[in-house]
GROMACS .gro file of C-alpha atoms in nm:
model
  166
    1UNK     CA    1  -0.023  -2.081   0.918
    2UNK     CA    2  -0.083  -2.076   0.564
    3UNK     CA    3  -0.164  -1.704   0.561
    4UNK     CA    4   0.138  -1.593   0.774
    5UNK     CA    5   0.314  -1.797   0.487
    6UNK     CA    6   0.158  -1.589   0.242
    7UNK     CA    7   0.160  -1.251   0.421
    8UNK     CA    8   0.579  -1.308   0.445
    9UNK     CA    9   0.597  -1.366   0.068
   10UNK     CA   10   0.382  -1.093  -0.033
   11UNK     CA   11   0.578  -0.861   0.193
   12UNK     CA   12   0.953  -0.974   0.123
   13UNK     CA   13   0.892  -1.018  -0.297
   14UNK     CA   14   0.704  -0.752  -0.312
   15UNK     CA   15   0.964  -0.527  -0.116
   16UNK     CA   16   1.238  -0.678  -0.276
   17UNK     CA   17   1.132  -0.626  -0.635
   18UNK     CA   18   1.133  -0.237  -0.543
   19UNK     CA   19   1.393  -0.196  -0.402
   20UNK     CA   20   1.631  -0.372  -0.631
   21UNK     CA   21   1.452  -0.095  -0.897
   22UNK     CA   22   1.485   0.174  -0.668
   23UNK     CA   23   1.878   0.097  -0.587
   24UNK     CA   24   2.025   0.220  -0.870
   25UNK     CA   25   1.895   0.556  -0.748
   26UNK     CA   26   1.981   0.561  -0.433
   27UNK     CA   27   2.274   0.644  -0.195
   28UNK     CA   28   2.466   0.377  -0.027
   29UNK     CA   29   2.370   0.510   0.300
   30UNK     CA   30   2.031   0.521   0.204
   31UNK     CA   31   1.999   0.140   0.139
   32UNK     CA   32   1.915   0.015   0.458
   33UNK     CA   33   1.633   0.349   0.524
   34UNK     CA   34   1.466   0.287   0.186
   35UNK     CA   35   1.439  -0.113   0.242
   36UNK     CA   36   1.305  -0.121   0.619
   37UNK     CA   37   1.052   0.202   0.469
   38UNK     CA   38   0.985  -0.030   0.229
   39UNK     CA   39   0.945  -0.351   0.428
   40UNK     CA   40   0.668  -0.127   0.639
   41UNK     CA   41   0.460  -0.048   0.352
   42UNK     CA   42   0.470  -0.339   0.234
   43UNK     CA   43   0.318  -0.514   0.560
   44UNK     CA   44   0.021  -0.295   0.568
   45UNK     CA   45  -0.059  -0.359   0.219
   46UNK     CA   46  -0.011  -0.744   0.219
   47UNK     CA   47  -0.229  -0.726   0.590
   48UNK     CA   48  -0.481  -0.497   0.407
   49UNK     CA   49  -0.487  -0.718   0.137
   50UNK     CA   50  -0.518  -1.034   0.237
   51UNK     CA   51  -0.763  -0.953   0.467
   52UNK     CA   52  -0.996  -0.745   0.226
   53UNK     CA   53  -0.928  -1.112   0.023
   54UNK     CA   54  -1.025  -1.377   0.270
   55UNK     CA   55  -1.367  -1.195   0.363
   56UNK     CA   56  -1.669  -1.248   0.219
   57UNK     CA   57  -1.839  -0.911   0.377
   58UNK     CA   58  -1.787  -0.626   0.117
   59UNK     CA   59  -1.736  -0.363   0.368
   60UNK     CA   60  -1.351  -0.558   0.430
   61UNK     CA   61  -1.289  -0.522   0.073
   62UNK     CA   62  -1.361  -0.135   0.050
   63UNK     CA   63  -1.018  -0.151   0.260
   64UNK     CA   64  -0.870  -0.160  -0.100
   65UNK     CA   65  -1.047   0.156  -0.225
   66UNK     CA   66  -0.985   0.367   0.138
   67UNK     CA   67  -0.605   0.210   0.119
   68UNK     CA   68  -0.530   0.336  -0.256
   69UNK     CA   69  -0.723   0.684  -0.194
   70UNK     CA   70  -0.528   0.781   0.154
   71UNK     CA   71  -0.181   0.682  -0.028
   72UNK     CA   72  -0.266   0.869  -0.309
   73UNK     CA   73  -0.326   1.149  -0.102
   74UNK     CA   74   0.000   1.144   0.068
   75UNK     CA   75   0.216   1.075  -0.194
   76UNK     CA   76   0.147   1.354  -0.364
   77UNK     CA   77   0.151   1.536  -0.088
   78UNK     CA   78   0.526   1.428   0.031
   79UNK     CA   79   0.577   1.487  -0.334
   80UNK     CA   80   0.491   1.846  -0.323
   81UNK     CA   81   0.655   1.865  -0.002
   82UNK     CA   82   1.038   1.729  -0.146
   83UNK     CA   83   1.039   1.697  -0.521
   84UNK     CA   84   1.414   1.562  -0.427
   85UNK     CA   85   1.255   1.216  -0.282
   86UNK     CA   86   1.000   1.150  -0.572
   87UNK     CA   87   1.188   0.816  -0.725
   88UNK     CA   88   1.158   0.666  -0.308
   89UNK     CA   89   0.825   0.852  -0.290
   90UNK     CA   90   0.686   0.653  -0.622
   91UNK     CA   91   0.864   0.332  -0.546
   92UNK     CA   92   0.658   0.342  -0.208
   93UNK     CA   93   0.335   0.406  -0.367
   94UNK     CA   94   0.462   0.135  -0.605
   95UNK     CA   95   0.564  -0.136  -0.291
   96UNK     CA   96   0.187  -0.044  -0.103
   97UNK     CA   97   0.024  -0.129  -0.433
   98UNK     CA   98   0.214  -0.462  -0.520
   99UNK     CA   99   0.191  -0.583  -0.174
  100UNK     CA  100  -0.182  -0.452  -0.155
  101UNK     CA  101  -0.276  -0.638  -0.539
  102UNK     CA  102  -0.144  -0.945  -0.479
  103UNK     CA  103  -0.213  -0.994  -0.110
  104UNK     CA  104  -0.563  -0.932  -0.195
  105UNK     CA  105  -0.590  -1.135  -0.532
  106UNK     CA  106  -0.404  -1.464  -0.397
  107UNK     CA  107  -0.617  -1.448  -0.038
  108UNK     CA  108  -0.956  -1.465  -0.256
  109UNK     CA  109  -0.823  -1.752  -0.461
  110UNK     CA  110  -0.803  -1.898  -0.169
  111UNK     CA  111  -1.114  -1.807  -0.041
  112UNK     CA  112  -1.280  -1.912  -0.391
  113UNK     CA  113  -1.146  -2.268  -0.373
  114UNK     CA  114  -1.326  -2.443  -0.073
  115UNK     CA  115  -1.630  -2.259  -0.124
  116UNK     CA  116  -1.626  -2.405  -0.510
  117UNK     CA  117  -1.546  -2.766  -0.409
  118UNK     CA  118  -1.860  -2.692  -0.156
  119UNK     CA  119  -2.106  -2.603  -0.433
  120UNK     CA  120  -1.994  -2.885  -0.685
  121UNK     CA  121  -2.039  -3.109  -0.408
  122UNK     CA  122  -2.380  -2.963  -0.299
  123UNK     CA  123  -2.475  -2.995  -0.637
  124UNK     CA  124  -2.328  -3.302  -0.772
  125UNK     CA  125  -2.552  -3.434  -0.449
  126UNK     CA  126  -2.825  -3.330  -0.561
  127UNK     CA  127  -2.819  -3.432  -0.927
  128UNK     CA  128  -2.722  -3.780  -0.832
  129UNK     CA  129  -3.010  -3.808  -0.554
  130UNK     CA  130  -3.321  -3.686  -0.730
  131UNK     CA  131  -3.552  -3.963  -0.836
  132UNK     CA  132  -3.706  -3.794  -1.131
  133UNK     CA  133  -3.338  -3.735  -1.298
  134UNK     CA  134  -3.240  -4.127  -1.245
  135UNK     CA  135  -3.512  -4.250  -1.369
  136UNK     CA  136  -3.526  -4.049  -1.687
  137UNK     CA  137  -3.252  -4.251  -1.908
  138UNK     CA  138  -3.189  -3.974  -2.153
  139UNK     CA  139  -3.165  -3.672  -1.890
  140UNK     CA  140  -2.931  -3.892  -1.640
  141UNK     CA  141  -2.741  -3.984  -1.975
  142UNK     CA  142  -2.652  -3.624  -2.051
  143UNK     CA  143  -2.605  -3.518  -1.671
  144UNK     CA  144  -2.384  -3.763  -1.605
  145UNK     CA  145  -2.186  -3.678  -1.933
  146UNK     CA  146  -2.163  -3.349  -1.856
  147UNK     CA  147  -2.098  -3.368  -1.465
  148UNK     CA  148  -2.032  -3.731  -1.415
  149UNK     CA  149  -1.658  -3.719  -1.419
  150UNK     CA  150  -1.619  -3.380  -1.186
  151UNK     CA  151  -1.883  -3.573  -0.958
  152UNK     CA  152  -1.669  -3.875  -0.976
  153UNK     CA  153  -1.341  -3.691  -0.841
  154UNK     CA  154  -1.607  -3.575  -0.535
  155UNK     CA  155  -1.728  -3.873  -0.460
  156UNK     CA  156  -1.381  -4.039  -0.434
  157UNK     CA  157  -1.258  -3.747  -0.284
  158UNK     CA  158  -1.528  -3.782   0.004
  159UNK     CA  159  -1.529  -4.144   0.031
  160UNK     CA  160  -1.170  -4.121   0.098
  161UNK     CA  161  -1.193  -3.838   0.358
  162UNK     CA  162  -1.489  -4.061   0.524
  163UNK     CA  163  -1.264  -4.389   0.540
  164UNK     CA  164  -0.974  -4.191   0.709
  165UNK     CA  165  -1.192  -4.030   0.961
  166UNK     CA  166  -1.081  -3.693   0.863
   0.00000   0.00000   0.00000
């Protein structure tokens, strides 16, 4: 649900921001053509996007690369084709990108997060369990000066998710 959540931002900002740019050069009757134009490009970015973000296989996130080459290609090519359009031409190049950038950038962050909670944990677990650290008072002394506090908020943290059964 989260991601649909996301996805709609991404799209509506992200369309919204161009088109109140683009409006100033536009037609009245051209409002409602430009935004729904708009709308669409900005859907398959954000869906390109986030889902190039929320993988971990590379191959997802070349959808970023393939997405920017094939719109480069045919804006210049509708360019050539209607010099007339270029400001709507641009501004949907621009839309595609936004929607693209940000989709992708905010799905990784959230990506990043749970997998960096899992790997403090893992090794907060680790440094806390091993014999030959505890028992050495200087080495436990600066590990648990360095870590202890960040290992504290874990420990808590899991203790807490272990007493409400979650």
């Amino acid at each position: 649900m989260q991601v649909l959540v996301l996805w709609a931002a991404v799209v509506f900002l992200s369309s919204a921001v161009c088109w109140l740019a683009t409006a100033l050069f536009l037609k009245r009757e051209q409002y409602t053509q430009v935004i729904l134009v708009f709308l669409g490009l900005s859907a398959i970015g954000a869906t390109a996007g986030i889902t190039g973000g929320l993988s971990r296989d590379g191959a997802v996130g070349d959808i970023m690369s393939a997405a920017l080459g094939l719109l480069g290609g045919v804006v210049v090519w509708l360019f050539a084709a209607d010099q007339a359009k270029g400001t709507v031409v641009s501004a949907c190049a621009f839309v595609f990108s936004l929607s693209l950038f940000v989709g992708y950038f905010e799905a990784a962050a959230r990506r990043a997060n749970p997998e960096s909670y899992l790997f403090w944990r893992a090794a907060c677990v680790e440094k806390y369990t091993n014999k030959d650290l505890i028992n050495d008072t200087k080495a436990y002394l600066i590990m648990d000066t360095s870590i202890g506090k960040l290992c504290g908020q874990i420990f808590n943290n899991e203790r807490g998710r272990l007493l409400s059964g979650k």
